[in-house]
mmCIF file of C-alpha atoms and ligand atoms in Angstrom:
data_model
loop_
_atom_site.group_PDB
_atom_site.id
_atom_site.type_symbol
_atom_site.label_atom_id
_atom_site.label_comp_id
_atom_site.label_asym_id
_atom_site.label_seq_id
_atom_site.Cartn_x
_atom_site.Cartn_y
_atom_site.Cartn_z
ATOM 1 C CA MET P 256 16.754 17.017 12.685
ATOM 2 C CA ALA P 257 15.796 13.546 11.103
ATOM 3 C CA LYS P 258 13.708 13.789 7.824
ATOM 4 C CA ILE P 259 11.824 11.118 5.863
ATOM 5 C CA ILE P 260 12.905 11.946 2.400
ATOM 6 C CA ALA P 261 11.384 8.971 0.301
ATOM 7 C CA GLY P 262 8.733 6.089 0.436
ATOM 8 C CA ILE P 263 9.091 2.879 -1.209
ATOM 9 C CA GLY P 264 6.081 0.682 -2.041
ATOM 10 C CA SER P 265 7.118 -3.020 -2.836
ATOM 11 C CA SER P 266 5.478 -6.403 -2.835
ATOM 12 C CA HIS P 267 6.809 -9.003 -0.431
ATOM 13 C CA VAL P 268 5.931 -12.176 -2.012
ATOM 14 C CA PRO P 269 7.754 -15.068 -0.412
ATOM 15 C CA ALA P 270 8.540 -17.130 -3.502
ATOM 16 C CA ILE P 271 10.624 -14.091 -4.513
ATOM 17 C CA GLY P 272 12.814 -14.818 -1.470
ATOM 18 C CA ALA P 273 12.889 -18.454 -2.328
ATOM 19 C CA ALA P 274 14.168 -17.456 -5.928
ATOM 20 C CA LEU P 275 16.768 -15.214 -4.332
ATOM 21 C CA ASP P 276 18.041 -17.770 -1.774
ATOM 22 C CA ASN P 277 18.003 -20.584 -4.316
ATOM 23 C CA GLY P 278 20.085 -18.870 -7.033
ATOM 24 C CA LYS P 279 17.138 -18.597 -9.548
ATOM 25 C CA THR P 280 17.373 -14.841 -10.387
ATOM 26 C CA GLU P 281 18.965 -15.573 -13.887
ATOM 27 C CA GLU P 282 15.851 -17.885 -14.948
ATOM 28 C CA PRO P 283 13.600 -16.170 -17.373
ATOM 29 C CA TYR P 284 10.538 -16.317 -14.990
ATOM 30 C CA TRP P 285 12.375 -14.586 -12.181
ATOM 31 C CA LYS P 286 14.664 -12.367 -14.449
ATOM 32 C CA ARG P 287 11.511 -10.548 -15.481
ATOM 33 C CA VAL P 288 10.795 -9.742 -11.974
ATOM 34 C CA PHE P 289 14.279 -8.919 -10.625
ATOM 35 C CA SER P 290 15.074 -6.871 -13.724
ATOM 36 C CA GLY P 291 12.269 -4.408 -12.569
ATOM 37 C CA PHE P 292 14.264 -3.771 -9.214
ATOM 38 C CA GLU P 293 17.487 -3.039 -10.953
ATOM 39 C CA LYS P 294 17.013 0.953 -11.289
ATOM 40 C CA SER P 295 15.579 0.745 -7.585
ATOM 41 C CA LYS P 296 18.777 -0.669 -6.092
ATOM 42 C CA GLU P 297 20.798 2.119 -7.878
ATOM 43 C CA TRP P 298 18.466 4.430 -6.500
ATOM 44 C CA MET P 299 18.999 3.071 -3.122
ATOM 45 C CA ALA P 300 22.654 2.989 -3.382
ATOM 46 C CA LYS P 301 22.810 6.540 -4.492
ATOM 47 C CA THR P 302 20.370 7.714 -1.648
ATOM 48 C CA LYS P 303 22.160 6.147 1.211
ATOM 49 C CA PRO P 304 19.363 6.298 4.005
ATOM 50 C CA ASP P 305 20.589 6.307 7.443
ATOM 51 C CA VAL P 306 17.705 4.288 8.739
ATOM 52 C CA ALA P 307 14.826 2.628 7.011
ATOM 53 C CA ILE P 308 11.138 2.331 8.754
ATOM 54 C CA VAL P 309 9.905 -1.021 7.073
ATOM 55 C CA VAL P 310 6.085 -1.356 7.410
ATOM 56 C CA TYR P 311 4.979 -5.072 6.846
ATOM 57 C CA ASN P 312 2.898 -7.830 7.997
ATOM 58 C CA ASP P 313 3.976 -10.741 10.060
ATOM 59 C CA HIS P 314 2.763 -14.079 8.673
ATOM 60 C CA ALA P 315 2.451 -16.007 11.982
ATOM 61 C CA SER P 316 6.197 -15.981 12.337
ATOM 62 C CA ALA P 317 6.477 -13.844 15.151
ATOM 63 C CA PHE P 318 2.931 -13.539 16.530
ATOM 64 C CA SER P 319 0.698 -16.595 16.446
ATOM 65 C CA VAL P 320 -3.141 -16.325 16.650
ATOM 66 C CA GLU P 321 -2.631 -16.122 20.453
ATOM 67 C CA MET P 322 -1.615 -12.630 20.127
ATOM 68 C CA ILE P 323 -2.265 -10.217 17.210
ATOM 69 C CA PRO P 324 -1.057 -6.716 17.795
ATOM 70 C CA THR P 325 -2.774 -4.095 15.234
ATOM 71 C CA PHE P 326 0.566 -2.092 15.097
ATOM 72 C CA ALA P 327 3.705 -3.488 16.526
ATOM 73 C CA LEU P 328 6.777 -1.342 16.596
ATOM 74 C CA GLY P 329 10.066 -3.149 16.820
ATOM 75 C CA CYS P 330 12.221 -1.389 19.199
ATOM 76 C CA ALA P 331 15.032 -4.017 19.746
ATOM 77 C CA ALA P 332 18.570 -3.839 18.671
ATOM 78 C CA GLU P 333 18.383 -6.508 16.313
ATOM 79 C CA PHE P 334 15.757 -8.965 14.670
ATOM 80 C CA PRO P 335 16.873 -12.280 13.421
ATOM 81 C CA PRO P 336 15.361 -13.713 10.521
ATOM 82 C CA ALA P 337 12.303 -16.122 11.444
ATOM 83 C CA ASP P 338 12.191 -19.792 10.750
ATOM 84 C CA GLU P 339 8.925 -19.802 8.114
ATOM 85 C CA GLY P 340 8.982 -23.782 7.789
ATOM 86 C CA TRP P 341 11.905 -24.251 5.785
ATOM 87 C CA GLY P 342 14.644 -22.616 8.410
ATOM 88 C CA PRO P 343 15.358 -19.068 8.684
ATOM 89 C CA ARG P 344 16.185 -17.255 5.194
ATOM 90 C CA PRO P 345 20.008 -16.789 4.768
ATOM 91 C CA VAL P 346 19.900 -13.054 5.105
ATOM 92 C CA PRO P 347 21.637 -10.983 7.609
ATOM 93 C CA VAL P 348 20.292 -10.339 11.085
ATOM 94 C CA VAL P 349 18.473 -7.128 10.871
ATOM 95 C CA LYS P 350 19.915 -4.430 13.084
ATOM 96 C CA GLY P 351 17.338 -1.937 14.763
ATOM 97 C CA HIS P 352 17.594 1.761 15.966
ATOM 98 C CA PRO P 353 16.453 1.372 19.489
ATOM 99 C CA ALA P 354 17.123 5.115 20.219
ATOM 100 C CA LEU P 355 14.985 6.402 17.049
ATOM 101 C CA ALA P 356 12.344 3.575 17.808
ATOM 102 C CA ALA P 357 11.970 4.621 21.341
ATOM 103 C CA HIS P 358 11.442 8.108 20.274
ATOM 104 C CA ILE P 359 8.932 7.093 17.664
ATOM 105 C CA ALA P 360 7.174 4.944 20.137
ATOM 106 C CA GLN P 361 6.961 7.716 22.646
ATOM 107 C CA SER P 362 5.818 10.508 19.989
ATOM 108 C CA VAL P 363 3.334 8.358 18.245
ATOM 109 C CA ILE P 364 1.597 6.953 21.516
ATOM 110 C CA LEU P 365 1.365 10.478 22.926
ATOM 111 C CA ASP P 366 -0.107 11.511 19.638
ATOM 112 C CA GLU P 367 -2.943 8.825 20.501
ATOM 113 C CA PHE P 368 -1.921 6.083 18.086
ATOM 114 C CA ASP P 369 -1.676 2.967 20.516
ATOM 115 C CA LEU P 370 1.338 1.226 19.211
ATOM 116 C CA THR P 371 2.462 -2.251 20.768
ATOM 117 C CA ILE P 372 6.152 -1.805 21.796
ATOM 118 C CA VAL P 373 8.033 -5.102 20.835
ATOM 119 C CA ASN P 374 11.303 -5.438 22.323
ATOM 120 C CA LYS P 375 12.151 -9.061 21.101
ATOM 121 C CA MET P 376 10.829 -10.080 17.496
ATOM 122 C CA GLU P 377 11.893 -12.029 14.598
ATOM 123 C CA VAL P 378 11.290 -10.870 11.148
ATOM 124 C CA ASP P 379 10.124 -12.805 8.077
ATOM 125 C CA HIS P 380 9.652 -12.486 4.286
ATOM 126 C CA GLY P 381 7.209 -9.610 4.701
ATOM 127 C CA LEU P 382 10.442 -7.560 5.737
ATOM 128 C CA THR P 383 13.268 -9.167 4.297
ATOM 129 C CA VAL P 384 12.099 -9.709 0.765
ATOM 130 C CA PRO P 385 11.673 -5.871 0.134
ATOM 131 C CA MET P 386 14.983 -5.282 1.829
ATOM 132 C CA ASN P 387 16.673 -7.617 -0.755
ATOM 133 C CA LEU P 388 15.075 -6.031 -3.515
ATOM 134 C CA LEU P 389 15.994 -2.493 -2.713
ATOM 135 C CA PHE P 390 19.446 -3.377 -1.029
ATOM 136 C CA GLY P 391 20.525 -6.377 -2.860
ATOM 137 C CA GLN P 392 21.819 -9.733 -0.990
ATOM 138 C CA PRO P 393 24.611 -8.306 1.341
ATOM 139 C CA LYS P 394 26.221 -11.423 3.055
ATOM 140 C CA ASP P 395 27.123 -10.037 6.380
ATOM 141 C CA ALA P 396 25.139 -6.965 7.369
ATOM 142 C CA TRP P 397 22.340 -4.667 5.717
ATOM 143 C CA PRO P 398 23.688 -1.339 4.884
ATOM 144 C CA CYS P 399 21.301 0.665 7.424
ATOM 145 C CA PRO P 400 19.466 -0.077 10.656
ATOM 146 C CA VAL P 401 15.896 -0.882 10.369
ATOM 147 C CA ILE P 402 12.899 0.109 12.439
ATOM 148 C CA PRO P 403 10.140 -2.708 11.749
ATOM 149 C CA LEU P 404 6.584 -1.625 12.019
ATOM 150 C CA ALA P 405 4.276 -4.840 11.818
ATOM 151 C CA VAL P 406 0.718 -4.427 10.823
ATOM 152 C CA ASN P 407 -2.078 -7.004 11.573
ATOM 153 C CA VAL P 408 -3.628 -7.664 8.002
ATOM 154 C CA VAL P 409 -3.869 -11.535 8.507
ATOM 155 C CA MET P 410 -6.945 -11.571 10.984
ATOM 156 C CA TYR P 411 -10.088 -9.639 10.941
ATOM 157 C CA PRO P 412 -10.363 -6.678 11.678
ATOM 158 C CA PRO P 413 -7.106 -5.017 10.248
ATOM 159 C CA PRO P 414 -6.909 -1.163 10.530
ATOM 160 C CA THR P 415 -8.642 0.967 7.727
ATOM 161 C CA GLY P 416 -6.757 2.620 5.186
ATOM 162 C CA HIS P 417 -7.450 6.028 6.829
ATOM 163 C CA ARG P 418 -5.997 4.860 9.922
ATOM 164 C CA CYS P 419 -2.801 3.759 8.426
ATOM 165 C CA TYR P 420 -2.787 6.890 6.397
ATOM 166 C CA MET P 421 -2.951 8.989 9.661
ATOM 167 C CA LEU P 422 -0.468 6.765 11.389
ATOM 168 C CA GLY P 423 2.030 7.895 8.487
ATOM 169 C CA LYS P 424 1.477 11.168 9.396
ATOM 170 C CA ALA P 425 2.187 10.695 13.022
ATOM 171 C CA LEU P 426 5.372 8.792 12.083
ATOM 172 C CA ARG P 427 6.494 11.677 10.158
ATOM 173 C CA ARG P 428 5.915 14.060 13.082
ATOM 174 C CA ALA P 429 7.734 11.608 15.343
ATOM 175 C CA VAL P 430 10.770 11.281 12.950
ATOM 176 C CA GLU P 431 10.890 15.052 12.428
ATOM 177 C CA SER P 432 11.163 15.716 16.218
ATOM 178 C CA TYR P 433 14.044 13.794 16.551
ATOM 179 C CA PRO P 434 17.083 15.807 17.122
ATOM 180 C CA GLU P 435 19.789 13.812 15.201
ATOM 181 C CA ASP P 436 20.017 14.595 11.369
ATOM 182 C CA LEU P 437 19.035 11.336 9.848
ATOM 183 C CA LYS P 438 17.837 10.495 6.284
ATOM 184 C CA VAL P 439 15.006 8.186 6.749
ATOM 185 C CA VAL P 440 13.186 6.159 3.965
ATOM 186 C CA ILE P 441 9.802 4.215 4.743
ATOM 187 C CA PHE P 442 8.587 1.049 2.996
ATOM 188 C CA GLY P 443 5.114 0.184 2.684
ATOM 189 C CA THR P 444 5.159 -3.590 1.604
ATOM 190 C CA GLY P 445 2.668 -6.094 0.462
ATOM 191 C CA GLY P 446 -0.015 -6.778 -2.101
ATOM 192 C CA LEU P 447 -0.566 -6.198 -4.833
ATOM 193 C CA SER P 448 -3.826 -8.064 -5.735
ATOM 194 C CA HIS P 449 -3.867 -11.812 -4.767
ATOM 195 C CA GLN P 450 -5.715 -14.275 -3.216
ATOM 196 C CA ILE P 451 -4.049 -17.493 -1.897
ATOM 197 C CA SER P 452 -6.992 -19.798 -1.166
ATOM 198 C CA GLY P 453 -10.686 -20.451 -1.749
ATOM 199 C CA PRO P 454 -12.739 -20.509 -5.096
ATOM 200 C CA ARG P 455 -11.131 -17.157 -6.230
ATOM 201 C CA ALA P 456 -7.508 -18.308 -5.617
ATOM 202 C CA GLY P 457 -4.960 -16.871 -8.116
ATOM 203 C CA LEU P 458 -7.103 -13.794 -8.548
ATOM 204 C CA ILE P 459 -4.964 -10.834 -9.970
ATOM 205 C CA ASN P 460 -6.833 -7.420 -10.930
ATOM 206 C CA SER P 461 -4.223 -5.462 -12.995
ATOM 207 C CA LYS P 462 -6.684 -2.624 -13.627
ATOM 208 C CA TRP P 463 -7.390 -2.081 -9.966
ATOM 209 C CA ASP P 464 -3.843 -2.318 -9.028
ATOM 210 C CA LYS P 465 -2.732 0.191 -11.584
ATOM 211 C CA SER P 466 -5.416 2.739 -10.504
ATOM 212 C CA PHE P 467 -4.160 2.047 -6.975
ATOM 213 C CA LEU P 468 -0.586 3.015 -7.697
ATOM 214 C CA ASP P 469 -1.889 6.214 -9.813
ATOM 215 C CA ASN P 470 -3.641 7.325 -6.904
ATOM 216 C CA LEU P 471 -1.147 6.507 -4.390
ATOM 217 C CA SER P 472 1.236 8.964 -6.252
ATOM 218 C CA LYS P 473 -1.566 11.574 -7.171
ATOM 219 C CA ASP P 474 -4.484 11.414 -5.021
ATOM 220 C CA PRO P 475 -3.859 9.259 -1.969
ATOM 221 C CA LYS P 476 -6.660 10.528 0.159
ATOM 222 C CA LYS P 477 -8.898 8.773 -2.296
ATOM 223 C CA LEU P 478 -7.506 5.716 -1.271
ATOM 224 C CA THR P 479 -8.139 6.315 2.338
ATOM 225 C CA ARG P 480 -11.915 5.994 1.665
ATOM 226 C CA ILE P 481 -11.707 2.498 0.127
ATOM 227 C CA PRO P 482 -13.466 0.094 2.512
ATOM 228 C CA HIS P 483 -12.164 -3.309 3.322
ATOM 229 C CA LEU P 484 -14.802 -4.904 1.386
ATOM 230 C CA GLU P 485 -13.861 -3.402 -1.838
ATOM 231 C CA TYR P 486 -9.981 -4.588 -1.150
ATOM 232 C CA MET P 487 -11.357 -8.113 -0.836
ATOM 233 C CA ARG P 488 -13.649 -7.852 -3.723
ATOM 234 C CA GLU P 489 -11.246 -6.210 -6.204
ATOM 235 C CA ALA P 490 -7.855 -7.290 -4.998
ATOM 236 C CA GLY P 491 -8.430 -10.603 -3.226
ATOM 237 C CA ALA P 492 -8.361 -11.854 0.234
ATOM 238 C CA GLU P 493 -4.665 -11.034 0.757
ATOM 239 C CA GLY P 494 -5.085 -7.845 -1.456
ATOM 240 C CA ILE P 495 -5.922 -6.089 2.092
ATOM 241 C CA GLU P 496 -2.192 -5.901 2.676
ATOM 242 C CA MET P 497 -2.137 -2.930 0.316
ATOM 243 C CA VAL P 498 -3.511 -0.689 3.392
ATOM 244 C CA MET P 499 0.027 -0.725 4.754
ATOM 245 C CA TRP P 500 1.257 1.221 1.715
ATOM 246 C CA LEU P 501 -0.903 4.073 2.959
ATOM 247 C CA ILE P 502 1.318 4.298 6.114
ATOM 248 C CA MET P 503 4.253 4.851 3.975
ATOM 249 C CA ARG P 504 2.233 7.322 1.800
ATOM 250 C CA GLY P 505 0.917 9.209 4.848
ATOM 251 C CA ALA P 506 4.539 9.974 5.997
ATOM 252 C CA LEU P 507 5.149 11.784 2.610
ATOM 253 C CA ASP P 508 4.427 15.212 1.596
ATOM 254 C CA ASP P 509 0.856 15.577 0.033
ATOM 255 C CA LYS P 510 2.623 16.136 -3.383
ATOM 256 C CA VAL P 511 5.536 13.778 -4.355
ATOM 257 C CA ASP P 512 7.730 12.976 -7.174
ATOM 258 C CA GLU P 513 7.194 9.699 -8.482
ATOM 259 C CA VAL P 514 10.684 8.765 -9.260
ATOM 260 C CA TYR P 515 10.054 5.027 -10.323
ATOM 261 C CA ARG P 516 7.362 2.415 -10.943
ATOM 262 C CA PHE P 517 7.509 -1.336 -11.917
ATOM 263 C CA TYR P 518 4.416 -3.807 -12.217
ATOM 264 C CA THR P 519 4.350 -7.193 -13.663
ATOM 265 C CA VAL P 520 2.226 -10.349 -13.168
ATOM 266 C CA PRO P 521 2.636 -12.826 -11.880
ATOM 267 C CA ALA P 522 5.129 -13.773 -9.325
ATOM 268 C CA SER P 523 4.251 -17.094 -7.727
ATOM 269 C CA ASN P 524 0.143 -16.187 -7.852
ATOM 270 C CA THR P 525 0.629 -12.541 -6.737
ATOM 271 C CA ALA P 526 0.778 -9.285 -8.774
ATOM 272 C CA VAL P 527 4.165 -7.611 -8.054
ATOM 273 C CA GLY P 528 4.077 -3.782 -7.781
ATOM 274 C CA HIS P 529 6.782 -1.247 -6.842
ATOM 275 C CA ILE P 530 6.887 2.451 -6.681
ATOM 276 C CA ILE P 531 9.393 5.106 -5.290
ATOM 277 C CA LEU P 532 8.033 8.352 -4.058
ATOM 278 C CA GLU P 533 10.522 11.305 -3.074
ATOM 279 C CA ASN P 534 9.393 14.363 -1.242
ATOM 280 C CA ALA P 535 9.430 16.943 -3.828
ATOM 281 C CA ARG P 536 12.818 18.735 -3.594
ATOM 282 C CA LYS P 537 11.288 22.238 -3.636
ATOM 283 C CA ALA P 538 8.691 21.211 -1.240
ATOM 284 C CA SER P 539 10.845 19.455 1.106
ATOM 285 C CA GLY P 540 12.733 22.646 2.082
ATOM 286 C CA THR P 541 9.221 23.726 3.229
ATOM 287 C CA GLY P 542 7.849 20.278 4.489
ATOM 288 C CA LYS P 543 8.824 20.890 8.068
ATOM 289 C CA VAL P 544 6.707 24.054 8.136
ATOM 290 C CA ALA P 545 3.834 22.482 6.124
ATOM 291 C CA GLY P 546 3.966 19.426 8.452
ATOM 292 C CA LYS P 547 4.090 21.467 11.593
ATOM 293 C CA SER P 548 0.943 23.347 10.327
ATOM 294 C CA ARG P 549 -0.950 20.236 9.493
ATOM 295 C CA ARG P 550 -0.456 18.804 12.870
ATOM 296 C CA GLY P 551 -2.680 21.324 14.421
ATOM 297 C CA SER P 552 -2.430 23.009 17.813
ATOM 298 C CA ALA P 553 -4.527 20.742 19.419
ATOM 299 C CA GLY P 554 -2.288 17.548 18.627
ATOM 300 C CA LYS P 555 0.761 19.424 19.729
ATOM 301 C CA SER P 556 -0.845 20.578 23.212
ATOM 302 C CA ARG P 557 -2.044 17.036 23.784
ATOM 303 C CA GLN P 558 1.485 15.569 23.323
ATOM 304 C CA ALA P 559 2.825 18.448 25.451
ATOM 305 C CA ALA P 560 0.551 17.919 28.087
ATOM 306 C CA ALA P 561 1.317 14.308 28.059
ATOM 307 C CA ARG P 562 5.027 14.658 28.122
ATOM 308 C CA LYS P 563 4.509 16.997 31.028
ATOM 309 C CA SER P 564 2.554 14.569 33.077
ATOM 310 C CA ILE P 565 5.405 11.867 32.406
ATOM 311 C CA HIS P 566 8.016 14.033 33.692
ATOM 312 C CA ARG P 567 5.764 14.704 36.864
ATOM 313 C CA ILE P 568 5.455 10.964 37.132
ATOM 314 C CA ALA P 569 9.151 10.339 36.680
ATOM 315 C CA SER P 570 10.109 12.910 38.975
ATOM 316 C CA LYS P 571 7.873 11.957 41.700
ATOM 317 C CA GLY P 572 9.321 8.235 41.441
ATOM 318 C CA THR P 573 12.782 9.640 42.079
ATOM 319 C CA ARG P 574 11.862 11.437 45.128
HETATM 320 FE FE1 FE2 S 700 2.281 -10.898 2.947
#
């Protein structure tokens, strides 16, 4: 059985990518940022996941304003880096996991979350910067396949924090019903507080950011009640990206071990936040049971009924 073993929250500031790509990591301004991810890279090298689900937002690279899916799941075999205006970042092509992605699409959609299935997609800094921060700068290939999950946080209305949290739970049920033994980690990316334009450009609210990280670790349900306006007011217009961290958090146990946290300001004009949460070792042995009981019989029977009807349609089609 596949299993989500840990969640990683990380900012995905584009200037971090530019600093990496232009060899600026040793400059004092950037060293302050990158030094905060050294332990994380060690943790990731030790954890060796088989697959990473990366929740991020596209910044008008793959989707223009003509088409904006709320939740778009990357089911392709590979995802090339996008041209973000300066050419594609010099990072390896991201390899997908089409079999697990297709399973997740089926499970989550039958669980009544209407994902958009994407079979061709380029990925921008929203996905590749956190990958670099946790996996380093591999030249030829990333160390594990990746399933991208792009969330609309660029055009109103984005999904609510509660919807994101519940999607995380559906993702977990999907992963845990995949028969192959796979160690899966899930990233929530974006934020923390920042505002790119307008009279409040440059806004950073460290107090609010730290409280968000505290609650993410200890009391995530409290965060699910934060309305969009509070994100905008307290964390800036682009602070709404933080709802994506709740998808990651929803996919974990209620109680987690916070194994690492890092926070610094600024990088470019953004607060950089990072956290690693592991499903508690003792709890993870029973997580399967707890996860199943949380799902409830109504959800299970809905999925089973939907699967049966699909089989009926499929078998009719072959007659
Ligand atoms: Fe972003």
